[in-house]
PDB file of C-alpha atoms in Angstrom:
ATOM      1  CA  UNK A   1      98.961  60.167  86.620  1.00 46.00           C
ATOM      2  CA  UNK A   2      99.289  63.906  84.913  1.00 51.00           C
ATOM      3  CA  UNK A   3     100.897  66.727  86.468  1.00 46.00           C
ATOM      4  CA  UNK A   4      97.775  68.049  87.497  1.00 58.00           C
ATOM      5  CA  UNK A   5      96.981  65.232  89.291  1.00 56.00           C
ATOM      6  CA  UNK A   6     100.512  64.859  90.593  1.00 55.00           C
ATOM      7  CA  UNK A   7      99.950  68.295  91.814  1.00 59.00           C
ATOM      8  CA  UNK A   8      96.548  67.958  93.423  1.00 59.00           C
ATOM      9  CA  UNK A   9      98.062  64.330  95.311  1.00 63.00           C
ATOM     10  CA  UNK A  10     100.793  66.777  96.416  1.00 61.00           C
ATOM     11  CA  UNK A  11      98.436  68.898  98.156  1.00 54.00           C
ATOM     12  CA  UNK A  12      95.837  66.452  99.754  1.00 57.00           C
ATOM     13  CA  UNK A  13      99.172  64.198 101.125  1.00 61.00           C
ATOM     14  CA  UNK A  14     100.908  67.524 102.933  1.00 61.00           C
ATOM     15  CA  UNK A  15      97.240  68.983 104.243  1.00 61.00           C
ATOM     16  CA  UNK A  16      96.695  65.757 105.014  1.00 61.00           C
ATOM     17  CA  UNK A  17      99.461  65.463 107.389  1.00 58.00           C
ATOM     18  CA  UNK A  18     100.153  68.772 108.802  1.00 58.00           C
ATOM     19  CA  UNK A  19      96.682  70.908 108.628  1.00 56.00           C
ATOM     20  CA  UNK A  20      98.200  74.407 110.536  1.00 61.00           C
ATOM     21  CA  UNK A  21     100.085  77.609 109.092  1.00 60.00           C
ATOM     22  CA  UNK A  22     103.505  75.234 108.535  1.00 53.00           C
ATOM     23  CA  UNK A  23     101.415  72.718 106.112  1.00 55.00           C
ATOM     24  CA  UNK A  24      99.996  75.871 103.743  1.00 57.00           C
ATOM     25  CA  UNK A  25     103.381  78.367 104.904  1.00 59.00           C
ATOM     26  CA  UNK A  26     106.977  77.630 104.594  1.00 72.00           C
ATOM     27  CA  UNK A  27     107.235  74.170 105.835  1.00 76.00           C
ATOM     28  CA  UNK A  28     111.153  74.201 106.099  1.00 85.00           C
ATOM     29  CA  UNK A  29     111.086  77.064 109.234  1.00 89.00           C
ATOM     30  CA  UNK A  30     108.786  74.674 111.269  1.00 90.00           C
ATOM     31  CA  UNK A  31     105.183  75.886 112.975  1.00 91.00           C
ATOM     32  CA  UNK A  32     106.341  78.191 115.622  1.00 93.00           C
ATOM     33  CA  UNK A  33     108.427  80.404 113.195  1.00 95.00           C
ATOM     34  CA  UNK A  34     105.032  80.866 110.457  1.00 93.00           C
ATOM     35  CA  UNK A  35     102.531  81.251 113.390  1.00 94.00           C
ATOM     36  CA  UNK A  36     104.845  84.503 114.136  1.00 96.00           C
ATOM     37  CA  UNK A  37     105.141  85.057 110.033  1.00 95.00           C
ATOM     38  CA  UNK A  38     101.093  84.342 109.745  1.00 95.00           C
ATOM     39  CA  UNK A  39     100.234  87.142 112.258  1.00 96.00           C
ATOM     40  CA  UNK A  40     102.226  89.490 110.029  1.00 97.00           C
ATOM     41  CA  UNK A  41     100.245  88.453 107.141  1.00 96.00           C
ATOM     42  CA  UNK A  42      97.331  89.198 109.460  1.00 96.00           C
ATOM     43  CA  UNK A  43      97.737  92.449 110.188  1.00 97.00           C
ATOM     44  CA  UNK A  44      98.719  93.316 106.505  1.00 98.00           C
ATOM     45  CA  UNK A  45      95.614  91.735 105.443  1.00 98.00           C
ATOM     46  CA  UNK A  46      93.476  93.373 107.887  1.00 97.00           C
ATOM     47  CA  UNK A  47      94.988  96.958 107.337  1.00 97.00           C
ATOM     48  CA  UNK A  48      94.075  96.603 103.722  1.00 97.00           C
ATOM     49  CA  UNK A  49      91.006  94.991 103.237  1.00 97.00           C
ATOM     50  CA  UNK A  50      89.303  97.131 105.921  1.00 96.00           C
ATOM     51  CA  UNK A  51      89.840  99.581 103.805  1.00 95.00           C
ATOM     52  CA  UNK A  52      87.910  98.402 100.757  1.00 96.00           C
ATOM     53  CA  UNK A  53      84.495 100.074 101.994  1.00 93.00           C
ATOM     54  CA  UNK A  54      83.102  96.656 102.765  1.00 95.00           C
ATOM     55  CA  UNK A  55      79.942  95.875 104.993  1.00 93.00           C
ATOM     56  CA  UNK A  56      78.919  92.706 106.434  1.00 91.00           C
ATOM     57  CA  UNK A  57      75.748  92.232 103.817  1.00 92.00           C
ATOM     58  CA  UNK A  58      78.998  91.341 101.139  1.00 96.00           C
ATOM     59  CA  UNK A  59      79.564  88.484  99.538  1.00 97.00           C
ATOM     60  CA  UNK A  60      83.223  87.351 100.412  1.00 98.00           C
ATOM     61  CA  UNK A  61      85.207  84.440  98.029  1.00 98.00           C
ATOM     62  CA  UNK A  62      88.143  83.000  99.560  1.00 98.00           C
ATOM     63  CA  UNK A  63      89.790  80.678  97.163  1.00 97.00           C
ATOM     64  CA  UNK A  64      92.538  77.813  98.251  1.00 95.00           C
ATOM     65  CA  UNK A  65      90.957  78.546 102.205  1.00 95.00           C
ATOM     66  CA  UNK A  66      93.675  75.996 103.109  1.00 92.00           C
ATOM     67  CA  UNK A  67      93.435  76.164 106.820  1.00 92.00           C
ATOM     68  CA  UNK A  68      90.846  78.751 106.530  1.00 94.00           C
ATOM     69  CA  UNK A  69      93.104  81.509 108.004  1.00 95.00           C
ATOM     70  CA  UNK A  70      92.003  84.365 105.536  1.00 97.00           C
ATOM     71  CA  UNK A  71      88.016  82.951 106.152  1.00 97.00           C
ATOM     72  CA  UNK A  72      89.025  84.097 109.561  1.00 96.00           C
ATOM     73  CA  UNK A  73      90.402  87.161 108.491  1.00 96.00           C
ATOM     74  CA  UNK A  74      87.297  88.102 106.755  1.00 97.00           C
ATOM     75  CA  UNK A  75      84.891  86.981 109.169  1.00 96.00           C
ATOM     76  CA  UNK A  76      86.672  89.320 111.995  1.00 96.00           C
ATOM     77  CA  UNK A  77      86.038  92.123 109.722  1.00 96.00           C
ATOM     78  CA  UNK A  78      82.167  91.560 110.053  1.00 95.00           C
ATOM     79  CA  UNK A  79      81.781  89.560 106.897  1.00 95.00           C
ATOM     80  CA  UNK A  80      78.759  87.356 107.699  1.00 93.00           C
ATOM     81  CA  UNK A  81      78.526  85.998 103.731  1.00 96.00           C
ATOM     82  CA  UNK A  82      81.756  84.199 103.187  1.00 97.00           C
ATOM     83  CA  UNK A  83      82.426  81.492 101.004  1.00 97.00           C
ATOM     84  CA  UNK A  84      85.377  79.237 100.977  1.00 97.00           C
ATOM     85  CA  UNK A  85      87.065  76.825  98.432  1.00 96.00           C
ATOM     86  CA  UNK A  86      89.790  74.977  98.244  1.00 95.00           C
ATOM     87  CA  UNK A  87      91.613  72.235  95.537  1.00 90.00           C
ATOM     88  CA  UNK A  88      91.545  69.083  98.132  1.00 88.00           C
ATOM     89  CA  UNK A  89      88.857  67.333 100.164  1.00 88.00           C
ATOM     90  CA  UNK A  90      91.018  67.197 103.480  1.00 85.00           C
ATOM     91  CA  UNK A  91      91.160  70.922 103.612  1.00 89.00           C
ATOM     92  CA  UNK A  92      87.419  70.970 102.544  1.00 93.00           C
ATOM     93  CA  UNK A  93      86.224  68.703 105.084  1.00 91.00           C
ATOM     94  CA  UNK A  94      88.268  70.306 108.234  1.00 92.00           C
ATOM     95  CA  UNK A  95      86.797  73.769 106.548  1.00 94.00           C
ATOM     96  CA  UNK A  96      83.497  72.841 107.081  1.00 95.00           C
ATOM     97  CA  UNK A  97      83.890  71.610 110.423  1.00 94.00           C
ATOM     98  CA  UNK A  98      85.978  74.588 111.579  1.00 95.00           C
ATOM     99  CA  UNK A  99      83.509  77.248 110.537  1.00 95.00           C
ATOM    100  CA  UNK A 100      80.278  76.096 110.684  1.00 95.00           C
ATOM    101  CA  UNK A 101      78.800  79.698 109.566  1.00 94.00           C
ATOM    102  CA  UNK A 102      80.417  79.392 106.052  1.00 95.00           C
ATOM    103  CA  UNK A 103      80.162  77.810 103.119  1.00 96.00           C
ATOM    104  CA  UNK A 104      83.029  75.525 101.488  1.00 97.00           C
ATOM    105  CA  UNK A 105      83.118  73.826  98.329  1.00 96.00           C
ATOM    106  CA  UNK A 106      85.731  71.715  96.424  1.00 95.00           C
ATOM    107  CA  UNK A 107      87.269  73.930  93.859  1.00 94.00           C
ATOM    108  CA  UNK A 108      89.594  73.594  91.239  1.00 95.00           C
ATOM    109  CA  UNK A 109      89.702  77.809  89.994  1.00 96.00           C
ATOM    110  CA  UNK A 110      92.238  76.658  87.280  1.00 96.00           C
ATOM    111  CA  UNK A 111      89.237  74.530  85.561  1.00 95.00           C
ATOM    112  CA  UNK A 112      86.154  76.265  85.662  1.00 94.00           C
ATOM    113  CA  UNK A 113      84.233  78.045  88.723  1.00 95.00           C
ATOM    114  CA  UNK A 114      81.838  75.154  89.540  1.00 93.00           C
ATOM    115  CA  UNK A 115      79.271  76.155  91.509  1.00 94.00           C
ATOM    116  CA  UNK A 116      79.527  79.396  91.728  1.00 96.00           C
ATOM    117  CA  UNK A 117      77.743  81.902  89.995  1.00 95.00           C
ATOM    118  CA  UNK A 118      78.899  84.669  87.576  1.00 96.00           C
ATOM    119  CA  UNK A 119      79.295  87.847  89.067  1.00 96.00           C
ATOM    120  CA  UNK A 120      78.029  87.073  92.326  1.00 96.00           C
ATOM    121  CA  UNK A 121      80.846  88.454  94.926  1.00 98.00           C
ATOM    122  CA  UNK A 122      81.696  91.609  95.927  1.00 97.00           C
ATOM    123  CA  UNK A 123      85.393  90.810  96.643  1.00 98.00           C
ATOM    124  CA  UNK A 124      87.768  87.767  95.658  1.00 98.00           C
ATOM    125  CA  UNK A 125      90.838  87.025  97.695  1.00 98.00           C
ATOM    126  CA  UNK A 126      93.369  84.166  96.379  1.00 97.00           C
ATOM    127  CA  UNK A 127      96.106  84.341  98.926  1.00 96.00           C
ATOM    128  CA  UNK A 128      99.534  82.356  99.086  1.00 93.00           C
ATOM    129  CA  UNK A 129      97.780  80.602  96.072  1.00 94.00           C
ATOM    130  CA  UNK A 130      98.491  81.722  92.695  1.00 96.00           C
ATOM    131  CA  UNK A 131     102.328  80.964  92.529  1.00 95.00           C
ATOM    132  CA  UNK A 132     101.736  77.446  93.321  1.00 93.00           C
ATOM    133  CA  UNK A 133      99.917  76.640  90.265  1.00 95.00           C
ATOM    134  CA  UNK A 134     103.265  75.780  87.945  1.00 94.00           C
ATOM    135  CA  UNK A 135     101.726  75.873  84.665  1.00 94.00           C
ATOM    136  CA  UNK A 136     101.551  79.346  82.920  1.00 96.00           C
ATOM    137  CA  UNK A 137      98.210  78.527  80.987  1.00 96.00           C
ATOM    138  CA  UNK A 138      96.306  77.177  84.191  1.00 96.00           C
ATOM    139  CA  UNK A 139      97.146  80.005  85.947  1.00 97.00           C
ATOM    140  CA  UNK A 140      95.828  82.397  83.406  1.00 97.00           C
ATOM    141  CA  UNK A 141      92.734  79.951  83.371  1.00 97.00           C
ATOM    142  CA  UNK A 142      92.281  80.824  87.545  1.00 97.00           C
ATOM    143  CA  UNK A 143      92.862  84.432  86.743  1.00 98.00           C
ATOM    144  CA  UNK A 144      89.740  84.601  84.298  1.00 97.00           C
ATOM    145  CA  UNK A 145      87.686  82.303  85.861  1.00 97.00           C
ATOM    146  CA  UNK A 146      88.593  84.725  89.225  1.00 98.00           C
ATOM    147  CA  UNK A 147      86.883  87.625  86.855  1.00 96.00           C
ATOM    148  CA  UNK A 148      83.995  85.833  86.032  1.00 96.00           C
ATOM    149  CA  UNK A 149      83.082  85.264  89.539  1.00 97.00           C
ATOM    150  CA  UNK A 150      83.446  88.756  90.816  1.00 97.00           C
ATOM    151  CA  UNK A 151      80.984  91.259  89.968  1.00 96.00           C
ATOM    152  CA  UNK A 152      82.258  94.777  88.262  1.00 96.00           C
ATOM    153  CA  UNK A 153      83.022  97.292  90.373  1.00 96.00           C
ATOM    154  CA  UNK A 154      84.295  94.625  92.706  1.00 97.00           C
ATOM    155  CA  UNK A 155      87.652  93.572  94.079  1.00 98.00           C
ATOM    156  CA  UNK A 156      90.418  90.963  93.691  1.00 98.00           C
ATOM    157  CA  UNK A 157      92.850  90.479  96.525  1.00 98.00           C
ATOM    158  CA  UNK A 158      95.522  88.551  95.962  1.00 98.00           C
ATOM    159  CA  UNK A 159      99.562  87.435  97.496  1.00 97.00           C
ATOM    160  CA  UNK A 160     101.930  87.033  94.673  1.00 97.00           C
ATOM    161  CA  UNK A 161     105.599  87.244  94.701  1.00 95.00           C
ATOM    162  CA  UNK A 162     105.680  89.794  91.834  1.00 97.00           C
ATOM    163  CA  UNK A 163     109.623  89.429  90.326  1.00 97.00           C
ATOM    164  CA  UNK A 164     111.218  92.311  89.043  1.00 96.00           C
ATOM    165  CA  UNK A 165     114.320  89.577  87.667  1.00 94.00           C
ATOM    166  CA  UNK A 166     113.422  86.255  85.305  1.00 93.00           C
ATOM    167  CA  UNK A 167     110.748  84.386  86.643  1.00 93.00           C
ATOM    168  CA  UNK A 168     111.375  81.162  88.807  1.00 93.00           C
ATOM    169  CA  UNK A 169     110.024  77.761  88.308  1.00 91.00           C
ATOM    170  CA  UNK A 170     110.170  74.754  90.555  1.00 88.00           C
ATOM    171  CA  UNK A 171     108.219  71.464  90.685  1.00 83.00           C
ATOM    172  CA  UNK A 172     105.462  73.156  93.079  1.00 83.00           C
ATOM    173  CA  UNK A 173     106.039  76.888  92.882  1.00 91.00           C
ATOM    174  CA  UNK A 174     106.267  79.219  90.204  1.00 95.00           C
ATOM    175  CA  UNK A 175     107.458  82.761  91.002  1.00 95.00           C
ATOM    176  CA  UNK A 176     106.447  84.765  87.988  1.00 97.00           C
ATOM    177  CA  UNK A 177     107.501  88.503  87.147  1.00 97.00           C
ATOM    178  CA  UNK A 178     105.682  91.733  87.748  1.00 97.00           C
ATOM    179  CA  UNK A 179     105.011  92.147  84.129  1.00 97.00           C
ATOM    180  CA  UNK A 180     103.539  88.748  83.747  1.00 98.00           C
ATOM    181  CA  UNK A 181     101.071  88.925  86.478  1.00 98.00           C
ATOM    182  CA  UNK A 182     100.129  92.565  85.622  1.00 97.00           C
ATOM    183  CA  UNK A 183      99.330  91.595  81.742  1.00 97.00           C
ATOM    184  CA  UNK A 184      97.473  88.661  82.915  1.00 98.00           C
ATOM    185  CA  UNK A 185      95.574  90.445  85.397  1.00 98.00           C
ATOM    186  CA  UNK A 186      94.508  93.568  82.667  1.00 96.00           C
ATOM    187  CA  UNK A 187      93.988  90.989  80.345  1.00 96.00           C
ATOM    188  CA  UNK A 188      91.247  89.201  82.846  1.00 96.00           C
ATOM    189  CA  UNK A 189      89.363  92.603  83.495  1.00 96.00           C
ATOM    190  CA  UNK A 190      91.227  94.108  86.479  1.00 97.00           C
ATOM    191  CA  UNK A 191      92.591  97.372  87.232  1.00 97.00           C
ATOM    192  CA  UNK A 192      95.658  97.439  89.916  1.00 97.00           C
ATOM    193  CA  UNK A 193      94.667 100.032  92.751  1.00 97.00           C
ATOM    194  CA  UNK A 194      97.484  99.131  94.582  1.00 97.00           C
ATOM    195  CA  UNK A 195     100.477  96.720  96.124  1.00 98.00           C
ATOM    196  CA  UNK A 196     102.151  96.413  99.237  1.00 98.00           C
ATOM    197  CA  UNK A 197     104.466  94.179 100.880  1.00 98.00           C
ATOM    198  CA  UNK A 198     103.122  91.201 102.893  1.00 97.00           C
ATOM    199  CA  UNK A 199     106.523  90.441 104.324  1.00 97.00           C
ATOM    200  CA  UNK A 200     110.104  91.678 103.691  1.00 97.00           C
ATOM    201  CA  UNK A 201     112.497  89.603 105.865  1.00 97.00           C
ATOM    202  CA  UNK A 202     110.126  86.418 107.280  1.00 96.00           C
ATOM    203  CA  UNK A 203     110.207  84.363 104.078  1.00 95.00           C
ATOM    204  CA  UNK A 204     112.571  83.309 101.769  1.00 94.00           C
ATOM    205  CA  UNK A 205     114.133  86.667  99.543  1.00 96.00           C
ATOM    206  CA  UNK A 206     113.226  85.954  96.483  1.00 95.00           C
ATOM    207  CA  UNK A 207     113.012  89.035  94.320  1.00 96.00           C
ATOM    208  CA  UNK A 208     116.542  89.798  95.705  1.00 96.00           C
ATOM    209  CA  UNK A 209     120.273  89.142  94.580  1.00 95.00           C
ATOM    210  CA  UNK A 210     121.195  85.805  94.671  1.00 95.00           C
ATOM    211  CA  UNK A 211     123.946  85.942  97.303  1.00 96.00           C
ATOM    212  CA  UNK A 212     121.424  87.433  99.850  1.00 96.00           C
ATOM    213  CA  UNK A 213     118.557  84.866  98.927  1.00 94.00           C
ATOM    214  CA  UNK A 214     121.510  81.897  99.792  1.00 95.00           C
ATOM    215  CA  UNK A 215     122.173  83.565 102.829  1.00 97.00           C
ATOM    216  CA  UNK A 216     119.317  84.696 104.344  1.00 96.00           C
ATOM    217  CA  UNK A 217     117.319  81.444 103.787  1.00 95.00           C
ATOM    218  CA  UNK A 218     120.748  80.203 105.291  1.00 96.00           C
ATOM    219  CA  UNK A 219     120.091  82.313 108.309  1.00 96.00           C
ATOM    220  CA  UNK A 220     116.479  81.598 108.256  1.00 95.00           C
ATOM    221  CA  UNK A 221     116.816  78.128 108.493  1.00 94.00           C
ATOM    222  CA  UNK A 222     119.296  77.577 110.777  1.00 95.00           C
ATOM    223  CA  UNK A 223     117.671  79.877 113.800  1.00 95.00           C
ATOM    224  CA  UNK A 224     114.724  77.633 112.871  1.00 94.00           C
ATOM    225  CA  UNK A 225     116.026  74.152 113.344  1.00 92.00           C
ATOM    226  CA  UNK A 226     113.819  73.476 116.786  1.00 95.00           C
ATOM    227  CA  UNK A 227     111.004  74.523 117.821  1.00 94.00           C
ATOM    228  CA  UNK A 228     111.917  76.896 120.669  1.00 96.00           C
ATOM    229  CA  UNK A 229     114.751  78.320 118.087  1.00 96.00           C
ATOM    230  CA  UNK A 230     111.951  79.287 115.752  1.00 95.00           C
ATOM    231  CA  UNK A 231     109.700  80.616 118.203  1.00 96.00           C
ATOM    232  CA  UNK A 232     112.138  82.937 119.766  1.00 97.00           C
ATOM    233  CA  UNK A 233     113.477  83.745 116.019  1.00 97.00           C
ATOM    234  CA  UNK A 234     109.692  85.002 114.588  1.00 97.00           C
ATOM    235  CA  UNK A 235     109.218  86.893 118.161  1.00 98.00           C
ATOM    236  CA  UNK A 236     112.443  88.768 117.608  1.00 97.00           C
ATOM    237  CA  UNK A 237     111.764  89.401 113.782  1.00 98.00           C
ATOM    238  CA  UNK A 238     107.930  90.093 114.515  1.00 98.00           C
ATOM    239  CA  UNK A 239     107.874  93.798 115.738  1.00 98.00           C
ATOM    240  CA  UNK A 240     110.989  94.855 112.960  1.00 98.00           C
ATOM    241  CA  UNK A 241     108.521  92.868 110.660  1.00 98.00           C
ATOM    242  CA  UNK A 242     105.829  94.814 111.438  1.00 97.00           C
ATOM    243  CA  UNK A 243     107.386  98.461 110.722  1.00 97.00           C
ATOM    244  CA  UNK A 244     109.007  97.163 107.613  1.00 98.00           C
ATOM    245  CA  UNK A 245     105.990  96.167 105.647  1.00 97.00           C
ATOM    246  CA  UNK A 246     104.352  99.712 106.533  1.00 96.00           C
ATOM    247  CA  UNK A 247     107.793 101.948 105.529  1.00 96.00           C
ATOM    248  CA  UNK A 248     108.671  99.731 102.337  1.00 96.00           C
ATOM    249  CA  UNK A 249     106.966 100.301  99.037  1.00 94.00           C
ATOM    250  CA  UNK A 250     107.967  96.780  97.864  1.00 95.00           C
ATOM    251  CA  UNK A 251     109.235  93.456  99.431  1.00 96.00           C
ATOM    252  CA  UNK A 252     111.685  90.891  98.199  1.00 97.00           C
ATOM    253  CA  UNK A 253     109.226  88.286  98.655  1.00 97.00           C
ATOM    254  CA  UNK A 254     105.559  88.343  99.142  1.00 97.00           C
ATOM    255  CA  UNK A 255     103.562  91.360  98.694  1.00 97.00           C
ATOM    256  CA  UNK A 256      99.276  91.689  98.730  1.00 98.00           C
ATOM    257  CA  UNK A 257      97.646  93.593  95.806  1.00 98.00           C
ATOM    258  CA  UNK A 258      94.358  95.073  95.279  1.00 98.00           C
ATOM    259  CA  UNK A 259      92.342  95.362  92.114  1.00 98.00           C
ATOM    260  CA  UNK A 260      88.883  96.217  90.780  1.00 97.00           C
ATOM    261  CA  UNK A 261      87.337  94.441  88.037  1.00 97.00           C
ATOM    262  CA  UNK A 262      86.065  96.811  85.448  1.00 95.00           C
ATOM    263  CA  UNK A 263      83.129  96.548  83.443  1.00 87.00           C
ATOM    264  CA  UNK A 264      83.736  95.169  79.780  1.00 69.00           C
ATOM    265  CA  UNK A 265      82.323  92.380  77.344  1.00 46.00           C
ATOM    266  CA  UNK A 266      84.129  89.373  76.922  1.00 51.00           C
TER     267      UNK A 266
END
């Protein structure tokens, strides 16, 4: 078996098993604790992207749809052209049942864009996605093949973890550095219009010092051990969550960006 397939098993075995925000979030800190951590991501998500200028006659790609949460996202927003993809058939298959009035189709962006057709979407979003792919060449791969499915003019939305220390690399996730993702991004045909933080303190720290990661994730997983722990940790961290991510400029951890892919010839 290659790593790619390794990685793909990896993904249909834990969707398989736990299809909610714990199965595509931070599995450690249990369901209760991301359904709290996936409404921040919500309203971060919806703050920005309702600003793009959008109508509901645009066509919307939502790649790795996972559980579909950011196919909600964009459908509340009056998107009524939305289609989904994701790497594995048990995400694909609940996808399609789920919502009914998209379209979902098995997708591996690292290879080629499959069906799809050059050009054809107004916006792109590729949330909680990119940092999972763990090879550097792949993920440059996603990042053109994103460009070549978006027309110009249009936009690329996008979670990354955006380092400003040396990059990270572990069997399943990859957190890569500012720099990198920038250069790739340019490189693809996208300007950067803007990035703010997705989170600050409801996900593991880290773009910060290594003493506070340790601790912190510590913390984090300790107040998360049960169920009722982790629910009554992410409602007490939910409102200070929600002021952070509008005062900070940047985020230890997960932040949403915004680009526009510019005309030019490949």
């Amino acid at each position: 078996m290659t790593v790619d397939d390794q990685h793909r098993d990896f993904w249909e075995r834990r969707l398989a098993d736990d299809w909610t925000e714990s199965g595509v979030g931070y599995k450690a800190l249990g369901r209760p604790f991301n359904r709290w951590m996936y409404r921040v991501r919500r309203n971060v998500f919806t703050r920005e992207t309702s600003a793009l200028g959008l109508d509901a006659s645009s066509r919307v790609l939502d790649i790795g749809s996972g559980t579909g949460f950011y196919v909600d996202g964009w459908q509340r927003l009056g998107m009524s052209d939305v289609v989904g993809s994701d790497l594995t058939e048990a995400a694909v298959e609940q996808l399609r049942a789920r919502y009914p009035d998209a379209r979902f189709v098995r997708l591996d962006i690292t290879e080629d864009i499959g069906p799809l057709e050059p050009a054809s979407f107004d916006v792109a979003s590729c949330m909680d996605v990119l940092f999972h792919i763990v090879d550097d060449e792949r993920y440059k791969a996603a990042i053109d093949n994103i460009g070549r499915v978006v027309r110009p003019g249009g936009r690329f939305v996008l979670s990354e973890n955006f380092l400003h220390r040396r990059a990270d690399y572990t069997e399943h996730q990859v957190s890569r550095t500012i720099e990198w993702v920038t250069s790739v991004l340019r490189v693809a045909g996208f300007e950067i219009e803007r990035r703010v933080p997705m989170l600050i303190l409801m996900n593991a720290q880290v773009d910060a010092p290594a003493p506070w990661r340790k601790a912190w994730g510590g913390a984090l997983r300790a107040a998360t051990l049960t169920p009722p722990t982790g629910w009554l940790a992410g409602a007490a961290l939910y409102p200070i969550e929600r002021q952070l991510v509008r005062r900070f400029r940047e985020s230890p951890t997960t932040e949403m960006m915004i680009c526009r892919r510019l005309p030019h010839v490949r």
